[in-house]
Coordinates of C-alpha atoms and ligand atoms in Angstrom, one line a residue:
M331 CA 22.2 -7.3 -7.3
E332 CA 19.0 -5.6 -6.3
Q333 CA 17.4 -3.6 -9.0
T334 CA 15.3 -0.6 -8.2
L335 CA 11.8 -0.9 -9.7
L336 CA 10.0 2.0 -8.2
R337 CA 11.5 5.3 -7.0
V338 CA 9.2 7.7 -5.3
E339 CA 10.9 11.1 -4.8
G340 CA 9.6 14.1 -2.9
L341 CA 6.0 13.1 -3.5
S342 CA 3.4 15.5 -1.9
T343 CA -0.3 15.5 -2.2
V344 CA -2.6 18.3 -0.9
F345 CA -6.3 18.7 -0.3
E346 CA -7.5 22.2 -0.9
T347 CA -10.2 22.8 1.7
P348 CA -12.1 25.9 2.8
A349 CA -9.8 26.0 5.8
G350 CA -6.7 26.0 3.7
P351 CA -4.5 23.3 2.1
L352 CA -4.1 20.0 4.0
T353 CA -0.9 18.1 3.2
A354 CA -1.9 14.4 3.2
V355 CA 1.4 13.1 1.7
D356 CA 4.4 15.3 2.6
G357 CA 7.6 14.9 0.6
V358 CA 7.7 11.1 0.6
D359 CA 10.9 9.3 -0.7
L360 CA 10.6 5.6 -1.1
T361 CA 12.1 2.8 -3.3
V362 CA 10.9 -0.7 -4.1
S363 CA 13.2 -3.2 -5.7
R364 CA 12.1 -5.7 -8.2
G365 CA 10.3 -8.6 -6.5
E366 CA 10.5 -6.9 -3.1
V367 CA 7.6 -6.7 -0.6
V368 CA 7.6 -3.3 1.1
A369 CA 5.0 -2.8 3.9
V370 CA 3.6 0.7 4.6
V371 CA 2.4 1.0 8.2
G372 CA 1.1 3.8 10.5
E373 CA -2.0 4.8 12.4
S374 CA -5.3 5.6 10.7
G375 CA -5.2 8.9 8.8
C376 CA -1.4 9.1 8.4
G377 CA -1.6 9.0 4.6
K378 CA -1.0 5.4 3.6
T379 CA -3.9 5.2 1.1
M380 CA -3.1 8.7 -0.3
L381 CA 0.5 7.7 -0.9
A382 CA -0.6 4.5 -2.6
L383 CA -3.1 6.4 -4.8
S384 CA -0.6 9.2 -5.5
I385 CA 2.0 6.8 -6.9
L386 CA -0.4 5.7 -9.6
G387 CA -1.8 9.1 -10.2
L388 CA -5.2 8.1 -8.8
V389 CA -5.7 10.8 -6.2
P390 CA -9.5 11.7 -6.0
P391 CA -10.4 15.4 -6.2
P392 CA -10.1 17.8 -4.4
G393 CA -6.8 16.1 -3.8
R394 CA -3.9 17.1 -6.0
I395 CA -0.3 16.0 -6.4
V396 CA 1.7 19.2 -5.9
S397 CA 5.3 17.9 -6.3
G398 CA 7.4 14.8 -6.7
R399 CA 7.9 11.9 -9.0
A400 CA 7.0 8.2 -9.1
V401 CA 9.4 6.5 -11.4
L402 CA 8.6 2.9 -12.4
G403 CA 11.6 1.4 -14.3
D404 CA 12.5 4.5 -16.2
T405 CA 9.0 5.9 -16.7
D406 CA 7.9 8.9 -14.6
V407 CA 4.3 7.7 -14.1
L408 CA 3.1 11.1 -12.9
A409 CA 4.6 13.0 -15.9
L410 CA 2.6 10.9 -18.4
P411 CA -0.7 12.1 -19.9
E412 CA -3.6 10.2 -18.4
S413 CA -4.1 7.9 -21.4
Q414 CA -0.6 6.6 -21.1
R415 CA -0.8 6.4 -17.3
R416 CA -3.9 4.2 -17.8
Q417 CA -1.7 1.9 -19.9
V418 CA 0.9 1.7 -17.1
R419 CA -1.8 0.9 -14.6
G420 CA -3.3 -1.8 -16.7
K421 CA -0.1 -3.5 -17.6
R422 CA 2.9 -2.7 -15.5
A423 CA 1.4 -1.7 -12.1
S424 CA -1.9 -2.8 -10.6
M425 CA -3.8 -2.0 -7.4
I426 CA -6.0 -4.0 -5.0
F427 CA -8.3 -2.0 -2.8
Q428 CA -9.6 -2.8 0.7
E429 CA -13.2 -3.1 -0.4
P430 CA -13.6 -5.1 -3.7
M431 CA -17.1 -4.0 -4.3
T432 CA -15.9 -0.5 -5.1
A433 CA -13.4 -1.7 -7.6
L434 CA -15.6 -4.3 -9.4
N435 CA -18.2 -3.2 -11.9
P436 CA -21.6 -4.5 -10.6
V437 CA -23.1 -4.7 -14.1
L438 CA -20.3 -6.7 -15.8
T439 CA -19.8 -10.5 -15.3
I440 CA -16.7 -11.7 -13.5
G441 CA -15.5 -13.2 -16.8
E442 CA -15.7 -9.9 -18.6
Q443 CA -13.8 -8.1 -15.9
V444 CA -11.0 -10.6 -15.4
A445 CA -10.6 -11.1 -19.1
E446 CA -10.6 -7.4 -19.9
P447 CA -6.9 -6.6 -19.2
L448 CA -5.8 -9.3 -21.6
R449 CA -8.0 -8.0 -24.4
V450 CA -7.1 -4.4 -23.8
H451 CA -3.4 -4.6 -23.1
A452 CA -2.3 -7.9 -24.7
G453 CA -4.6 -7.9 -27.7
A454 CA -6.0 -11.4 -26.9
S455 CA -9.2 -12.5 -28.6
R456 CA -12.4 -12.9 -26.6
R457 CA -12.1 -16.6 -26.5
E458 CA -8.4 -16.6 -25.5
S459 CA -9.0 -14.1 -22.8
L460 CA -11.9 -16.0 -21.3
A461 CA -9.9 -19.2 -21.3
A462 CA -7.1 -17.4 -19.5
A463 CA -9.5 -15.8 -17.1
E464 CA -10.9 -19.2 -16.2
A465 CA -7.4 -20.5 -15.6
M466 CA -6.6 -17.5 -13.4
L467 CA -9.8 -18.0 -11.4
A468 CA -8.8 -21.6 -10.8
R469 CA -5.4 -20.4 -9.6
V470 CA -6.9 -18.0 -7.0
G471 CA -8.9 -20.9 -5.7
L472 CA -12.5 -20.1 -6.9
P473 CA -14.5 -23.4 -7.1
D474 CA -16.0 -24.2 -10.5
P475 CA -14.2 -21.3 -12.3
G476 CA -16.0 -21.9 -15.6
R477 CA -19.3 -21.2 -14.0
Q478 CA -18.0 -18.1 -12.1
L479 CA -17.2 -16.4 -15.4
G480 CA -20.9 -15.8 -16.0
R481 CA -21.7 -14.6 -12.5
Y482 CA -22.0 -11.0 -11.3
P483 CA -20.0 -9.5 -8.3
H484 CA -23.0 -9.5 -6.0
E485 CA -23.4 -13.2 -6.4
L486 CA -20.0 -13.8 -4.7
S487 CA -18.9 -13.7 -1.1
G488 CA -16.5 -11.0 0.1
G489 CA -13.6 -13.5 0.1
Q490 CA -14.5 -14.7 -3.4
R491 CA -14.6 -11.1 -4.7
Q492 CA -11.2 -10.4 -3.2
R493 CA -9.9 -13.5 -5.0
V494 CA -11.3 -12.1 -8.2
M495 CA -9.5 -8.8 -7.5
I496 CA -6.3 -10.7 -7.0
A497 CA -6.9 -12.5 -10.3
M498 CA -7.5 -9.2 -12.1
A499 CA -4.5 -7.5 -10.6
L500 CA -2.0 -10.3 -11.4
M501 CA -3.5 -11.4 -14.7
L502 CA -0.8 -9.6 -16.7
R503 CA 2.0 -10.3 -14.3
P504 CA 2.6 -6.7 -13.5
E505 CA 6.0 -5.5 -12.2
L506 CA 4.3 -3.7 -9.2
L507 CA 1.3 -4.5 -7.2
I508 CA 0.0 -1.9 -4.7
A509 CA -2.3 -3.6 -2.2
D510 CA -4.1 -1.3 0.2
E511 CA -5.3 -3.3 3.2
P512 CA -6.3 -6.1 0.8
T513 CA -7.8 -8.4 3.4
T514 CA -9.2 -6.2 6.2
A515 CA -12.8 -6.4 5.0
L516 CA -12.7 -10.2 5.3
D517 CA -13.2 -12.7 8.0
V518 CA -10.1 -13.3 10.1
T519 CA -10.2 -17.0 9.1
V520 CA -9.8 -16.2 5.4
Q521 CA -7.5 -13.2 5.7
G522 CA -4.4 -15.2 6.1
Q523 CA -5.3 -17.6 3.2
I524 CA -6.0 -14.8 0.8
L525 CA -2.9 -12.9 1.7
A526 CA -0.7 -16.0 1.3
L527 CA -2.3 -16.6 -2.1
M528 CA -1.6 -13.0 -3.2
L529 CA 2.0 -13.3 -2.1
D530 CA 2.5 -16.7 -3.8
L531 CA 1.1 -15.5 -7.1
A532 CA 3.1 -12.3 -7.0
R533 CA 6.3 -14.2 -6.2
D534 CA 5.7 -16.6 -9.2
A535 CA 5.3 -13.6 -11.5
G536 CA 8.3 -11.7 -10.0
T537 CA 5.9 -8.9 -9.0
A538 CA 7.0 -6.5 -6.3
I539 CA 4.4 -5.5 -3.7
L540 CA 3.8 -2.3 -1.8
L541 CA 1.6 -3.6 0.9
V542 CA -0.4 -1.1 3.0
T543 CA -1.4 -2.7 6.3
H544 CA -2.1 -1.9 9.9
N545 CA -1.2 -5.5 10.9
L546 CA 2.4 -5.7 12.1
G547 CA 2.0 -9.5 12.3
V548 CA 1.4 -9.6 8.6
V549 CA 4.5 -7.3 8.1
A550 CA 6.7 -9.6 10.1
Q551 CA 5.6 -12.6 8.1
T552 CA 5.5 -11.1 4.6
A553 CA 7.6 -8.0 4.1
D554 CA 11.3 -7.5 3.2
R555 CA 11.2 -3.9 4.2
V556 CA 9.0 -1.6 6.3
A557 CA 8.1 2.1 5.8
V558 CA 6.4 3.9 8.7
M559 CA 4.3 6.9 8.0
Y560 CA 3.2 9.6 10.5
A561 CA 1.1 12.6 9.6
G562 CA 1.9 12.4 5.9
R563 CA 5.6 11.9 6.3
L564 CA 7.8 8.9 6.1
V565 CA 9.4 8.6 9.5
E566 CA 11.3 5.3 9.3
E567 CA 12.4 2.9 6.6
A568 CA 14.2 -0.3 7.5
A569 CA 14.7 -3.9 6.7
V570 CA 12.1 -6.0 8.4
D571 CA 14.5 -7.9 10.7
A572 CA 16.2 -4.8 11.9
F573 CA 12.8 -3.1 12.4
F574 CA 11.5 -5.8 14.7
Q575 CA 14.7 -6.2 16.5
G576 CA 15.0 -2.5 17.3
P577 CA 12.9 0.2 15.6
A578 CA 14.8 3.5 15.5
H579 CA 12.0 6.0 15.6
P580 CA 10.1 6.5 18.9
Y581 CA 6.9 6.4 16.9
S582 CA 7.8 3.0 15.5
R583 CA 8.7 1.8 19.0
G584 CA 5.3 2.9 20.2
L585 CA 3.6 1.0 17.4
L586 CA 5.6 -2.2 18.2
A587 CA 4.9 -1.9 21.9
S588 CA 1.2 -1.8 21.1
L589 CA 1.3 -5.3 19.7
P590 CA -0.1 -8.0 22.0
R591 CA 2.8 -10.2 23.1
L592 CA 2.7 -13.9 23.2
D593 CA 5.2 -14.0 26.0
A594 CA 3.1 -11.8 28.2
P595 CA -0.5 -12.6 27.4
G596 CA -2.0 -10.8 30.3
R597 CA -0.3 -7.5 29.4
R598 CA -2.5 -4.6 28.4
L599 CA -2.0 -3.0 25.0
T600 CA 0.1 0.1 25.3
P601 CA -1.0 2.2 22.4
V602 CA 1.1 5.3 21.5
P603 CA -0.2 7.8 24.0
G604 CA -2.1 10.8 22.6
M605 CA -3.8 11.2 19.2
V606 CA -2.8 11.5 15.6
P607 CA -2.8 15.3 15.0
S608 CA -5.3 16.7 12.5
L609 CA -3.7 17.8 9.2
S610 CA -5.2 21.2 9.8
A611 CA -3.4 21.6 13.1
L612 CA 0.0 19.9 12.7
P613 CA 2.6 20.4 15.5
T614 CA 5.6 22.4 14.4
G615 CA 9.0 20.8 14.1
C616 CA 8.7 17.0 14.3
H617 CA 5.0 16.3 13.9
F618 CA 5.4 13.5 16.5
H619 CA 7.1 15.6 19.3
P620 CA 4.0 16.2 21.5
R621 CA 3.5 12.5 21.8
C622 CA 7.1 11.6 22.1
G623 CA 8.6 10.5 25.4
Q624 CA 12.1 11.3 24.2
A625 CA 11.5 14.8 22.7
F626 CA 14.4 17.2 23.4
A627 CA 15.6 20.7 22.4
P628 CA 15.4 20.6 18.6
C629 CA 12.2 18.6 18.2
A630 CA 9.5 21.3 18.7
D631 CA 10.9 23.8 16.2
N632 CA 12.9 21.9 13.6
P633 CA 11.5 19.3 11.3
P634 CA 14.1 16.5 11.3
P635 CA 15.4 15.2 8.0
L636 CA 15.7 11.4 7.4
F637 CA 19.0 10.3 9.0
D638 CA 20.8 7.2 7.8
L639 CA 21.0 4.5 10.5
P640 CA 24.3 2.7 11.2
G641 CA 22.8 -0.7 10.4
G642 CA 21.0 0.5 7.2
G643 CA 17.6 2.1 7.0
Q644 CA 16.6 5.7 7.9
A645 CA 14.8 7.5 10.6
R646 CA 13.3 11.0 10.7
C647 CA 14.3 11.8 14.3
W648 CA 16.8 14.1 15.9
L649 CA 17.9 11.2 18.2
H650 CA 19.7 9.8 15.2
G651 CA 21.2 13.1 14.1
A652 CA 24.4 13.0 16.0
Ligands
LIG1146 N1 -11.3 14.3 0.4 C1 -10.5 14.7 1.4 N2 -10.5 16.0 1.9 C2 -9.6 16.4 2.8 N3 -8.8 15.5 3.4 C3 -8.8 14.2 3.1 C4 -9.6 13.8 2.0 N4 -9.4 12.4 1.9 C5 -8.4 12.1 2.8 N5 -8.0 13.2 3.5 C6 -7.0 13.2 4.5 O1 -5.8 12.7 4.1 C7 -5.2 12.0 5.2 C8 -4.7 10.7 4.8 O2 -5.7 9.8 4.6 P1 -5.5 8.3 4.2 O3 -6.8 7.8 3.7 O4 -4.3 8.2 3.3 O5 -5.1 7.7 5.6 P2 -4.7 6.1 5.9 O6 -3.3 6.1 6.5 O7 -4.9 5.3 4.6 O8 -5.7 5.7 7.0 P3 -6.5 4.3 7.3 O9 -5.5 3.5 8.0 O10 -7.6 4.7 8.1 O11 -6.9 3.8 5.9 C9 -6.2 12.0 6.3 O12 -5.8 12.8 7.4 C10 -7.5 12.4 5.7 O13 -8.2 13.2 6.6
LIG1147 MG1 -6.2 3.8 4.1

């Protein structure tokens, strides 16, 4: 039986700005089961990164979580004092960011950084933790791992730094890995390799992944479930097969239609017409209605709830509200 690992409930994150509060994450409900890979997709600015950061209590000021819970196992991560939340982040949940240079400390060696979680959270000695770090660097495919221990982040290539991030994130076999566009900063040729490596290691450790990506090809190949965000709200959640066979929300259909198709190579991309609305001027009702070809009477005035779909999954769309 599937066991729920992460339960996000009614999570909202707001930026206070001179122009008023902007809701970057708007009442998101989401679950991740143990060992499951859940992909979060949506256009730029729809709140994917803010959701990922909010779950671990890492929202940068002036952002602020205003409501909701993120329950890992039976721990409400957001209700913990920061010191205990740091423990959770070190041990039970880890995060990989898009740009590894921002997450690696430039003045510490690779060895010190990869070994640190073991020393801090598992009480290993310096020697033990360095030996384990070397073994982990070998697993993520860094050549000559013993020598890499003494190098600094700037001496590595982007791909090598991302491998180091993966090593750090999975060193303690966390229950949850949140990976925010973990390969987009890399060469296309190594993106696939590094993603496959991350997934392999996570599978071995039984680690569930919340994978933020804009690449629907990656979603199709790696995810068990998909969550689609639009203007801060979760608008669809579905098993990956059902999603690619027939997405329920018109926005999801638009995203899928914008994929280049192998069976019609000459076809132009059809992006969803129109633009993502600014958070300071959100449309009333369903935030997507001005761009939606199927909008009807209730859509402009009434925000739809998430409706259960007959085949499983949910869609925030009045078309499914019969
Ligand atoms: N410091 C800030 N002040 C005000 N608004 C912010 C701030 N940081 C982010 N936002 C807003 O929060 C919203 C969500 O941003 P987020 O980074 O989560 O988007 P995203 O879906 O990850 O986009 P991308 O695909 O480009 O990474 C955006 O509309 C953004 O303008
Ligand atoms: Mg982002």
